[in-house]
PDB file of C-alpha atoms and ligand atoms in Angstrom:
ATOM      1  CA  UNK A   1      92.492  -7.261 -91.283  1.00 81.00           C
ATOM      2  CA  UNK A   2      89.092  -8.869 -91.735  1.00 93.00           C
ATOM      3  CA  UNK A   3      87.881 -12.192 -90.431  1.00 97.00           C
ATOM      4  CA  UNK A   4      90.486 -14.430 -88.853  1.00 98.00           C
ATOM      5  CA  UNK A   5      90.243 -18.160 -88.143  1.00 98.00           C
ATOM      6  CA  UNK A   6      92.668 -19.822 -85.724  1.00 98.00           C
ATOM      7  CA  UNK A   7      93.109 -23.447 -86.795  1.00 98.00           C
ATOM      8  CA  UNK A   8      94.128 -25.855 -84.037  1.00 98.00           C
ATOM      9  CA  UNK A   9      94.899 -29.370 -85.341  1.00 98.00           C
ATOM     10  CA  UNK A  10      94.501 -32.034 -82.684  1.00 98.00           C
ATOM     11  CA  UNK A  11      95.398 -35.627 -82.154  1.00 97.00           C
ATOM     12  CA  UNK A  12      95.047 -36.820 -78.558  1.00 97.00           C
ATOM     13  CA  UNK A  13      95.039 -33.390 -76.947  1.00 97.00           C
ATOM     14  CA  UNK A  14      92.048 -33.861 -74.614  1.00 98.00           C
ATOM     15  CA  UNK A  15      94.018 -32.546 -71.621  1.00 97.00           C
ATOM     16  CA  UNK A  16      95.195 -29.433 -73.484  1.00 97.00           C
ATOM     17  CA  UNK A  17      92.366 -28.322 -75.718  1.00 98.00           C
ATOM     18  CA  UNK A  18      90.005 -26.462 -73.363  1.00 98.00           C
ATOM     19  CA  UNK A  19      92.877 -24.497 -71.865  1.00 97.00           C
ATOM     20  CA  UNK A  20      94.317 -23.432 -75.217  1.00 98.00           C
ATOM     21  CA  UNK A  21      90.945 -22.450 -76.696  1.00 98.00           C
ATOM     22  CA  UNK A  22      90.153 -20.387 -73.608  1.00 98.00           C
ATOM     23  CA  UNK A  23      93.531 -18.615 -73.866  1.00 98.00           C
ATOM     24  CA  UNK A  24      92.954 -17.884 -77.570  1.00 98.00           C
ATOM     25  CA  UNK A  25      89.516 -16.463 -76.900  1.00 98.00           C
ATOM     26  CA  UNK A  26      90.898 -14.251 -74.127  1.00 98.00           C
ATOM     27  CA  UNK A  27      93.967 -13.063 -76.089  1.00 98.00           C
ATOM     28  CA  UNK A  28      92.044 -12.322 -79.305  1.00 98.00           C
ATOM     29  CA  UNK A  29      88.300 -12.152 -78.586  1.00 97.00           C
ATOM     30  CA  UNK A  30      87.283 -11.311 -82.170  1.00 97.00           C
ATOM     31  CA  UNK A  31      88.872 -14.301 -83.889  1.00 98.00           C
ATOM     32  CA  UNK A  32      87.116 -17.601 -84.573  1.00 98.00           C
ATOM     33  CA  UNK A  33      88.590 -20.995 -83.759  1.00 98.00           C
ATOM     34  CA  UNK A  34      88.465 -24.235 -85.758  1.00 98.00           C
ATOM     35  CA  UNK A  35      89.592 -27.411 -84.018  1.00 98.00           C
ATOM     36  CA  UNK A  36      90.570 -29.959 -86.665  1.00 98.00           C
ATOM     37  CA  UNK A  37      90.511 -33.345 -84.998  1.00 98.00           C
ATOM     38  CA  UNK A  38      91.578 -36.617 -86.612  1.00 98.00           C
ATOM     39  CA  UNK A  39      89.190 -38.811 -84.606  1.00 98.00           C
ATOM     40  CA  UNK A  40      91.507 -38.832 -81.575  1.00 98.00           C
ATOM     41  CA  UNK A  41      91.079 -42.014 -79.524  1.00 98.00           C
ATOM     42  CA  UNK A  42      91.322 -40.012 -76.266  1.00 97.00           C
ATOM     43  CA  UNK A  43      88.066 -38.142 -76.924  1.00 97.00           C
ATOM     44  CA  UNK A  44      89.518 -34.783 -78.007  1.00 98.00           C
ATOM     45  CA  UNK A  45      86.715 -34.526 -80.574  1.00 98.00           C
ATOM     46  CA  UNK A  46      84.059 -34.656 -77.853  1.00 98.00           C
ATOM     47  CA  UNK A  47      85.925 -31.997 -75.850  1.00 98.00           C
ATOM     48  CA  UNK A  48      85.946 -29.827 -78.979  1.00 98.00           C
ATOM     49  CA  UNK A  49      82.211 -30.377 -79.522  1.00 98.00           C
ATOM     50  CA  UNK A  50      81.507 -29.359 -75.926  1.00 98.00           C
ATOM     51  CA  UNK A  51      83.522 -26.147 -76.387  1.00 98.00           C
ATOM     52  CA  UNK A  52      81.730 -25.389 -79.661  1.00 98.00           C
ATOM     53  CA  UNK A  53      78.387 -25.992 -77.944  1.00 98.00           C
ATOM     54  CA  UNK A  54      78.969 -23.157 -75.510  1.00 97.00           C
ATOM     55  CA  UNK A  55      80.820 -20.681 -77.734  1.00 98.00           C
ATOM     56  CA  UNK A  56      79.554 -19.709 -81.201  1.00 98.00           C
ATOM     57  CA  UNK A  57      83.077 -18.629 -82.215  1.00 98.00           C
ATOM     58  CA  UNK A  58      84.415 -22.164 -81.759  1.00 98.00           C
ATOM     59  CA  UNK A  59      83.947 -24.709 -84.560  1.00 98.00           C
ATOM     60  CA  UNK A  60      85.019 -28.306 -85.074  1.00 98.00           C
ATOM     61  CA  UNK A  61      86.096 -30.192 -88.177  1.00 98.00           C
ATOM     62  CA  UNK A  62      85.976 -33.934 -87.538  1.00 98.00           C
ATOM     63  CA  UNK A  63      88.099 -36.088 -89.777  1.00 98.00           C
ATOM     64  CA  UNK A  64      87.990 -39.841 -90.102  1.00 96.00           C
ATOM     65  CA  UNK A  65      91.400 -40.780 -88.817  1.00 95.00           C
ATOM     66  CA  UNK A  66      94.982 -39.649 -88.368  1.00 94.00           C
ATOM     67  CA  UNK A  67      96.136 -38.402 -91.733  1.00 92.00           C
ATOM     68  CA  UNK A  68      98.942 -36.087 -90.687  1.00 92.00           C
ATOM     69  CA  UNK A  69      99.295 -32.419 -89.935  1.00 93.00           C
ATOM     70  CA  UNK A  70      99.527 -31.319 -93.573  1.00 94.00           C
ATOM     71  CA  UNK A  71      96.235 -32.962 -94.559  1.00 95.00           C
ATOM     72  CA  UNK A  72      94.507 -31.537 -91.460  1.00 97.00           C
ATOM     73  CA  UNK A  73      95.637 -28.004 -92.305  1.00 97.00           C
ATOM     74  CA  UNK A  74      94.661 -28.264 -95.979  1.00 97.00           C
ATOM     75  CA  UNK A  75      91.155 -29.381 -94.991  1.00 97.00           C
ATOM     76  CA  UNK A  76      90.917 -26.498 -92.516  1.00 98.00           C
ATOM     77  CA  UNK A  77      92.098 -23.963 -95.123  1.00 98.00           C
ATOM     78  CA  UNK A  78      89.393 -25.211 -97.504  1.00 97.00           C
ATOM     79  CA  UNK A  79      86.815 -24.898 -94.683  1.00 98.00           C
ATOM     80  CA  UNK A  80      87.930 -21.304 -94.053  1.00 98.00           C
ATOM     81  CA  UNK A  81      87.905 -20.400 -97.737  1.00 97.00           C
ATOM     82  CA  UNK A  82      84.336 -21.678 -98.163  1.00 97.00           C
ATOM     83  CA  UNK A  83      83.240 -19.438 -95.298  1.00 98.00           C
ATOM     84  CA  UNK A  84      84.933 -16.285 -96.514  1.00 97.00           C
ATOM     85  CA  UNK A  85      87.683 -15.820 -93.915  1.00 98.00           C
ATOM     86  CA  UNK A  86      90.450 -13.351 -94.782  1.00 97.00           C
ATOM     87  CA  UNK A  87      93.240 -15.058 -92.871  1.00 98.00           C
ATOM     88  CA  UNK A  88      94.028 -18.304 -91.073  1.00 98.00           C
ATOM     89  CA  UNK A  89      96.334 -18.865 -88.116  1.00 98.00           C
ATOM     90  CA  UNK A  90      98.131 -22.145 -87.461  1.00 98.00           C
ATOM     91  CA  UNK A  91      98.561 -22.984 -83.792  1.00 98.00           C
ATOM     92  CA  UNK A  92      99.408 -26.194 -81.890  1.00 97.00           C
ATOM     93  CA  UNK A  93      97.030 -27.416 -79.193  1.00 97.00           C
ATOM     94  CA  UNK A  94      99.716 -28.322 -76.678  1.00 96.00           C
ATOM     95  CA  UNK A  95     100.485 -24.824 -75.373  1.00 96.00           C
ATOM     96  CA  UNK A  96     103.860 -24.533 -77.131  1.00 97.00           C
ATOM     97  CA  UNK A  97     102.461 -21.602 -79.111  1.00 98.00           C
ATOM     98  CA  UNK A  98     101.329 -18.944 -76.655  1.00 98.00           C
ATOM     99  CA  UNK A  99      97.969 -17.431 -77.619  1.00 98.00           C
ATOM    100  CA  UNK A 100      99.209 -14.288 -75.846  1.00 98.00           C
ATOM    101  CA  UNK A 101     101.628 -13.794 -78.792  1.00 98.00           C
ATOM    102  CA  UNK A 102      98.715 -13.818 -81.246  1.00 98.00           C
ATOM    103  CA  UNK A 103      97.977 -10.047 -81.174  1.00 98.00           C
ATOM    104  CA  UNK A 104     101.599  -9.359 -82.218  1.00 98.00           C
ATOM    105  CA  UNK A 105     101.344 -11.865 -85.080  1.00 98.00           C
ATOM    106  CA  UNK A 106      98.055 -10.384 -86.263  1.00 98.00           C
ATOM    107  CA  UNK A 107      99.464  -6.851 -86.036  1.00 98.00           C
ATOM    108  CA  UNK A 108     102.388  -7.904 -88.246  1.00 98.00           C
ATOM    109  CA  UNK A 109      99.931  -9.404 -90.744  1.00 98.00           C
ATOM    110  CA  UNK A 110      98.616  -5.924 -91.505  1.00 96.00           C
ATOM    111  CA  UNK A 111     101.743  -5.413 -93.633  1.00 95.00           C
ATOM    112  CA  UNK A 112     102.457  -8.975 -94.678  1.00 97.00           C
ATOM    113  CA  UNK A 113     100.888 -11.926 -96.459  1.00 97.00           C
ATOM    114  CA  UNK A 114     102.542 -14.521 -94.234  1.00 98.00           C
ATOM    115  CA  UNK A 115     103.668 -14.042 -90.641  1.00 98.00           C
ATOM    116  CA  UNK A 116     105.883 -16.704 -89.082  1.00 98.00           C
ATOM    117  CA  UNK A 117     106.128 -16.843 -85.302  1.00 98.00           C
ATOM    118  CA  UNK A 118     109.839 -17.524 -85.030  1.00 98.00           C
ATOM    119  CA  UNK A 119     111.805 -19.299 -82.301  1.00 97.00           C
ATOM    120  CA  UNK A 120     115.079 -18.318 -83.884  1.00 96.00           C
ATOM    121  CA  UNK A 121     114.947 -14.581 -84.358  1.00 95.00           C
ATOM    122  CA  UNK A 122     116.120 -11.830 -82.002  1.00 95.00           C
ATOM    123  CA  UNK A 123     113.792 -11.471 -79.031  1.00 96.00           C
ATOM    124  CA  UNK A 124     112.399 -15.011 -79.228  1.00 97.00           C
ATOM    125  CA  UNK A 125     112.559 -17.442 -76.307  1.00 97.00           C
ATOM    126  CA  UNK A 126     112.466 -21.232 -76.171  1.00 97.00           C
ATOM    127  CA  UNK A 127     111.574 -22.620 -72.755  1.00 96.00           C
ATOM    128  CA  UNK A 128     112.213 -26.109 -71.331  1.00 93.00           C
ATOM    129  CA  UNK A 129     113.193 -27.772 -74.554  1.00 94.00           C
ATOM    130  CA  UNK A 130     115.679 -30.625 -74.223  1.00 93.00           C
ATOM    131  CA  UNK A 131     119.015 -30.189 -76.009  1.00 95.00           C
ATOM    132  CA  UNK A 132     118.014 -32.916 -78.494  1.00 93.00           C
ATOM    133  CA  UNK A 133     114.981 -30.917 -79.684  1.00 92.00           C
ATOM    134  CA  UNK A 134     116.919 -27.628 -79.748  1.00 95.00           C
ATOM    135  CA  UNK A 135     119.591 -29.196 -81.937  1.00 95.00           C
ATOM    136  CA  UNK A 136     117.020 -30.837 -84.226  1.00 93.00           C
ATOM    137  CA  UNK A 137     115.225 -27.540 -84.782  1.00 94.00           C
ATOM    138  CA  UNK A 138     118.401 -25.484 -85.259  1.00 95.00           C
ATOM    139  CA  UNK A 139     119.995 -27.992 -87.633  1.00 95.00           C
ATOM    140  CA  UNK A 140     116.735 -28.579 -89.505  1.00 93.00           C
ATOM    141  CA  UNK A 141     116.285 -24.864 -90.037  1.00 95.00           C
ATOM    142  CA  UNK A 142     119.898 -24.349 -91.074  1.00 95.00           C
ATOM    143  CA  UNK A 143     119.604 -27.158 -93.621  1.00 94.00           C
ATOM    144  CA  UNK A 144     116.264 -25.869 -94.965  1.00 94.00           C
ATOM    145  CA  UNK A 145     117.606 -22.322 -95.269  1.00 94.00           C
ATOM    146  CA  UNK A 146     120.806 -23.326 -97.073  1.00 94.00           C
ATOM    147  CA  UNK A 147     119.216 -26.005 -99.263  1.00 94.00           C
ATOM    148  CA  UNK A 148     116.226 -23.910-100.322  1.00 95.00           C
ATOM    149  CA  UNK A 149     117.763 -20.413-100.209  1.00 93.00           C
ATOM    150  CA  UNK A 150     114.980 -18.986 -98.077  1.00 93.00           C
ATOM    151  CA  UNK A 151     115.595 -15.933 -95.908  1.00 92.00           C
ATOM    152  CA  UNK A 152     113.511 -17.434 -93.091  1.00 95.00           C
ATOM    153  CA  UNK A 153     114.900 -18.216 -89.622  1.00 96.00           C
ATOM    154  CA  UNK A 154     112.152 -20.657 -88.599  1.00 97.00           C
ATOM    155  CA  UNK A 155     110.906 -22.480 -91.692  1.00 96.00           C
ATOM    156  CA  UNK A 156     109.796 -25.468 -89.599  1.00 94.00           C
ATOM    157  CA  UNK A 157     107.784 -23.443 -87.088  1.00 95.00           C
ATOM    158  CA  UNK A 158     104.066 -24.044 -86.894  1.00 96.00           C
ATOM    159  CA  UNK A 159     102.764 -20.782 -85.450  1.00 98.00           C
ATOM    160  CA  UNK A 160     101.788 -18.670 -88.446  1.00 98.00           C
ATOM    161  CA  UNK A 161      99.318 -16.328 -90.042  1.00 98.00           C
ATOM    162  CA  UNK A 162      98.421 -16.782 -93.700  1.00 98.00           C
ATOM    163  CA  UNK A 163      96.304 -14.220 -95.424  1.00 98.00           C
ATOM    164  CA  UNK A 164      94.265 -15.744 -98.212  1.00 95.00           C
ATOM    165  CA  UNK A 165      96.203 -13.419-100.543  1.00 92.00           C
ATOM    166  CA  UNK A 166      99.173 -15.711 -99.817  1.00 95.00           C
ATOM    167  CA  UNK A 167      97.279 -18.988-100.005  1.00 96.00           C
ATOM    168  CA  UNK A 168      95.742 -17.876-103.314  1.00 94.00           C
ATOM    169  CA  UNK A 169      99.240 -17.300-104.702  1.00 95.00           C
ATOM    170  CA  UNK A 170     100.290 -20.824-103.742  1.00 94.00           C
ATOM    171  CA  UNK A 171      99.184 -23.927-105.597  1.00 91.00           C
ATOM    172  CA  UNK A 172      97.924 -25.830-102.548  1.00 93.00           C
ATOM    173  CA  UNK A 173      97.038 -28.825-104.719  1.00 92.00           C
ATOM    174  CA  UNK A 174     100.752 -29.339-105.306  1.00 93.00           C
ATOM    175  CA  UNK A 175     101.464 -29.726-101.576  1.00 95.00           C
ATOM    176  CA  UNK A 176     102.765 -33.209-100.898  1.00 91.00           C
ATOM    177  CA  UNK A 177     103.851 -33.161 -97.228  1.00 91.00           C
ATOM    178  CA  UNK A 178     102.002 -35.195 -94.666  1.00 83.00           C
ATOM    179  CA  UNK A 179     103.875 -34.369 -91.475  1.00 80.00           C
ATOM    180  CA  UNK A 180     105.746 -31.318 -90.252  1.00 79.00           C
ATOM    181  CA  UNK A 181     107.583 -30.810 -93.539  1.00 91.00           C
ATOM    182  CA  UNK A 182     104.261 -29.179 -94.451  1.00 95.00           C
ATOM    183  CA  UNK A 183     105.545 -26.025 -92.734  1.00 96.00           C
ATOM    184  CA  UNK A 184     108.768 -26.025 -94.751  1.00 96.00           C
ATOM    185  CA  UNK A 185     106.867 -26.749 -97.959  1.00 96.00           C
ATOM    186  CA  UNK A 186     104.502 -23.823 -97.435  1.00 97.00           C
ATOM    187  CA  UNK A 187     107.433 -21.538 -96.556  1.00 96.00           C
ATOM    188  CA  UNK A 188     109.095 -22.561 -99.808  1.00 95.00           C
ATOM    189  CA  UNK A 189     105.984 -22.107-101.915  1.00 96.00           C
ATOM    190  CA  UNK A 190     105.240 -18.704-100.340  1.00 96.00           C
ATOM    191  CA  UNK A 191     108.834 -17.585-100.915  1.00 95.00           C
ATOM    192  CA  UNK A 192     108.722 -18.750-104.536  1.00 93.00           C
ATOM    193  CA  UNK A 193     105.374 -17.006-105.051  1.00 95.00           C
ATOM    194  CA  UNK A 194     107.038 -13.764-103.964  1.00 95.00           C
ATOM    195  CA  UNK A 195     104.542 -12.937-101.224  1.00 96.00           C
ATOM    196  CA  UNK A 196     105.556 -10.791 -98.265  1.00 97.00           C
ATOM    197  CA  UNK A 197     106.861 -12.981 -95.415  1.00 97.00           C
ATOM    198  CA  UNK A 198     107.571 -11.419 -92.018  1.00 97.00           C
ATOM    199  CA  UNK A 199     108.917 -13.113 -88.893  1.00 98.00           C
ATOM    200  CA  UNK A 200     107.885 -12.160 -85.384  1.00 98.00           C
ATOM    201  CA  UNK A 201     109.695 -13.441 -82.259  1.00 98.00           C
ATOM    202  CA  UNK A 202     107.644 -15.765 -80.067  1.00 98.00           C
ATOM    203  CA  UNK A 203     108.000 -17.448 -76.698  1.00 97.00           C
ATOM    204  CA  UNK A 204     107.876 -21.168 -77.367  1.00 97.00           C
ATOM    205  CA  UNK A 205     107.432 -23.596 -74.484  1.00 96.00           C
ATOM    206  CA  UNK A 206     107.719 -27.384 -74.286  1.00 93.00           C
ATOM    207  CA  UNK A 207     104.353 -29.081 -73.946  1.00 92.00           C
ATOM    208  CA  UNK A 208     103.372 -29.827 -70.328  1.00 85.00           C
ATOM    209  CA  UNK A 209     100.648 -32.416 -70.939  1.00 91.00           C
ATOM    210  CA  UNK A 210     100.004 -35.126 -73.513  1.00 90.00           C
ATOM    211  CA  UNK A 211     102.469 -36.758 -75.849  1.00 88.00           C
ATOM    212  CA  UNK A 212     104.413 -35.510 -78.825  1.00 86.00           C
ATOM    213  CA  UNK A 213     103.555 -36.831 -82.271  1.00 85.00           C
ATOM    214  CA  UNK A 214     107.066 -36.110 -83.482  1.00 83.00           C
ATOM    215  CA  UNK A 215     108.739 -39.344 -84.653  1.00 86.00           C
ATOM    216  CA  UNK A 216     111.828 -40.437 -86.597  1.00 90.00           C
ATOM    217  CA  UNK A 217     109.483 -40.988 -89.551  1.00 88.00           C
ATOM    218  CA  UNK A 218     108.386 -37.343 -89.430  1.00 86.00           C
ATOM    219  CA  UNK A 219     112.025 -36.179 -89.329  1.00 89.00           C
ATOM    220  CA  UNK A 220     112.914 -38.522 -92.188  1.00 91.00           C
ATOM    221  CA  UNK A 221     110.039 -37.179 -94.316  1.00 90.00           C
ATOM    222  CA  UNK A 222     111.248 -33.609 -93.774  1.00 90.00           C
ATOM    223  CA  UNK A 223     114.837 -34.528 -94.612  1.00 92.00           C
ATOM    224  CA  UNK A 224     114.114 -36.318 -97.879  1.00 93.00           C
ATOM    225  CA  UNK A 225     111.521 -33.789 -99.006  1.00 94.00           C
ATOM    226  CA  UNK A 226     113.815 -30.781 -98.398  1.00 95.00           C
ATOM    227  CA  UNK A 227     116.626 -32.590-100.233  1.00 95.00           C
ATOM    228  CA  UNK A 228     114.255 -33.390-103.120  1.00 94.00           C
ATOM    229  CA  UNK A 229     113.108 -29.761-103.396  1.00 94.00           C
ATOM    230  CA  UNK A 230     116.705 -28.518-103.294  1.00 93.00           C
ATOM    231  CA  UNK A 231     117.695 -30.861-106.132  1.00 93.00           C
ATOM    232  CA  UNK A 232     114.599 -29.840-108.151  1.00 91.00           C
ATOM    233  CA  UNK A 233     115.389 -26.129-107.626  1.00 88.00           C
ATOM    234  CA  UNK A 234     118.962 -26.563-108.806  1.00 90.00           C
ATOM    235  CA  UNK A 235     117.916 -28.611-111.843  1.00 90.00           C
ATOM    236  CA  UNK A 236     115.452 -25.863-112.749  1.00 86.00           C
ATOM    237  CA  UNK A 237     118.161 -23.212-112.384  1.00 85.00           C
ATOM    238  CA  UNK A 238     120.491 -25.195-114.642  1.00 89.00           C
ATOM    239  CA  UNK A 239     117.734 -25.663-117.249  1.00 87.00           C
ATOM    240  CA  UNK A 240     117.047 -21.936-117.145  1.00 84.00           C
ATOM    241  CA  UNK A 241     120.765 -21.348-117.640  1.00 82.00           C
ATOM    242  CA  UNK A 242     120.841 -23.643-120.669  1.00 75.00           C
ATOM    243  CA  UNK A 243     117.799 -22.022-122.208  1.00 73.00           C
ATOM    244  CA  UNK A 244     118.883 -18.448-122.494  1.00 64.00           C
ATOM    245  CA  UNK A 245     119.875 -16.956-119.158  1.00 55.00           C
ATOM    246  CA  UNK A 246     123.566 -16.067-119.478  1.00 52.00           C
ATOM    247  CA  UNK A 247     125.480 -18.210-116.978  1.00 47.00           C
ATOM    248  CA  UNK A 248     126.968 -15.106-115.401  1.00 45.00           C
ATOM    249  CA  UNK A 249     123.484 -13.996-114.386  1.00 49.00           C
ATOM    250  CA  UNK A 250     122.328 -17.383-113.220  1.00 46.00           C
ATOM    251  CA  UNK A 251     121.056 -17.179-109.681  1.00 52.00           C
ATOM    252  CA  UNK A 252     121.196 -20.317-107.588  1.00 48.00           C
ATOM    253  CA  UNK A 253     118.210 -20.666-105.306  1.00 49.00           C
TER     254      UNK A 253
HETATM  255  N1  GTP B 301      94.543 -33.277 -86.867  1.00 51.70           N
HETATM  256  C1  GTP B 301      95.798 -33.701 -86.643  1.00 51.70           C
HETATM  257  N2  GTP B 301      96.578 -33.047 -85.746  1.00 51.70           N
HETATM  258  C2  GTP B 301      97.836 -33.505 -85.532  1.00 51.70           C
HETATM  259  C3  GTP B 301      98.382 -34.620 -86.214  1.00 51.70           C
HETATM  260  N3  GTP B 301      99.654 -34.807 -85.778  1.00 51.70           N
HETATM  261  C4  GTP B 301      99.881 -33.852 -84.866  1.00 51.70           C
HETATM  262  N4  GTP B 301      98.796 -33.066 -84.701  1.00 51.70           N
HETATM  263  C5  GTP B 301      98.641 -31.883 -83.843  1.00 51.70           C
HETATM  264  O1  GTP B 301      99.573 -30.933 -84.305  1.00 51.70           O
HETATM  265  C6  GTP B 301     100.097 -30.179 -83.230  1.00 51.70           C
HETATM  266  C7  GTP B 301     101.622 -30.355 -83.177  1.00 51.70           C
HETATM  267  O2  GTP B 301     101.924 -31.685 -82.820  1.00 51.70           O
HETATM  268  P1  GTP B 301     102.950 -32.039 -81.620  1.00 51.70           P
HETATM  269  O3  GTP B 301     102.822 -33.465 -81.231  1.00 51.70           O
HETATM  270  O4  GTP B 301     102.807 -31.044 -80.541  1.00 51.70           O
HETATM  271  O5  GTP B 301     104.282 -31.898 -82.383  1.00 51.70           O
HETATM  272  P2  GTP B 301     105.471 -30.979 -82.069  1.00 51.70           P
HETATM  273  O6  GTP B 301     104.980 -29.694 -81.499  1.00 51.70           O
HETATM  274  O7  GTP B 301     106.309 -30.921 -83.288  1.00 51.70           O
HETATM  275  O8  GTP B 301     106.222 -31.870 -81.019  1.00 51.70           O
HETATM  276  P3  GTP B 301     106.436 -31.574 -79.470  1.00 51.70           P
HETATM  277  O9  GTP B 301     107.233 -30.319 -79.366  1.00 51.70           O
HETATM  278  O10 GTP B 301     107.206 -32.745 -78.982  1.00 51.70           O
HETATM  279  O11 GTP B 301     105.107 -31.430 -78.828  1.00 51.70           O
HETATM  280  C8  GTP B 301      99.391 -30.690 -81.976  1.00 51.70           C
HETATM  281  O12 GTP B 301      98.286 -29.871 -81.706  1.00 51.70           O
HETATM  282  C9  GTP B 301      98.965 -32.094 -82.390  1.00 51.70           C
HETATM  283  O13 GTP B 301      97.855 -32.571 -81.654  1.00 51.70           O
HETATM  284  C10 GTP B 301      97.537 -35.295 -87.169  1.00 51.70           C
HETATM  285  O14 GTP B 301      97.898 -36.266 -87.810  1.00 51.70           O
HETATM  286  N5  GTP B 301      96.274 -34.780 -87.338  1.00 51.70           N
HETATM  287 MG1   MG B 302     104.079 -29.600 -79.756  1.00 51.70          MG
END
C-alpha cells in the first residue's frame, strides 16, 4: 500500500516513547515513524531526537507548545504530504494502542480509505479501563452515532489509518477541533465525503505510565461540537427539503 507514516503525538510521554517506538518498529519494520511533540516539559522531545538519531526511519516534528491533538495531527499530515507518503497512521504514545495490531489495520487499508481500530466492535478488547472511562466512551460513541448518523462503532477512537485518498477528499482546512473531538470530526468528514471506512477490532489497554491529558474541557469540547454538527446537518437537510427534494424522500442524517 505504498509508504506509510505512523504519527505519534506526544505531550509528556518521556517514560513511554522509546518503548512504543520500538514496538512499532518491530511490529511493522517497513513503516516510518513521526513523533509530533508539543515542546513537552518532561523532555519527551529530547527522547524523540535520541531515537531519531539512531534510526533513520524515526523522525521528529517539534512544535512550540501544547496546541492540542487536532493541531498536532494536522501538522503531521502536512509533513507527510510534503514527503509523498501514501498513508498515515494515528497512534497514541501511551501504549493504549498496541503496535502489534498495526499489521491488521494496514491489511484492512488495502481495501479501504480509512481504517478505524475499534474498541467497540466484535472481537475487540478493552483492558483495565475504569468504569468511568468505559461509560464515557460508550455514551460518547452512542451520542456521536445517533447525532451524526454515522455507521461507525468507535468514532472517538484514535488508532486509525488514513490513506491520502481519504485526506484529499476531506477539506482539512475546515477542521475546527482542538482536542479529541478531532477524531469524531474526521470520522464525520470522511463519512460525508463517501470514502470507504472499515473498522477493525483492537485490544485497547489503559496507560501504565504517565498522565492522561483527558479533561472535562476536552469532553465539553466534544459534546458541544457534536451537537453543533448535528444541528447543522439537520438544518442542511431541511433546506434541501425546501429547495426541491420531495419531503417523502428527505433523508435525515
Ligand atoms: N502533540 C500533542 N500530543 C498530545 C496533546 N494532547 C495529548 N497528546 C498525546 O495524544 C495521545 C493521547 O493522549 P492521552 O492523554 O493518552 O489521552 P487519552 O488516551 O484520551 O486518555 P487516557 O486514556 O486517560 O490516556 C498521547 O500520546 C498524548 O501524549 C497535545 O496537545 N499535543
Ligand atoms: Mg491514552
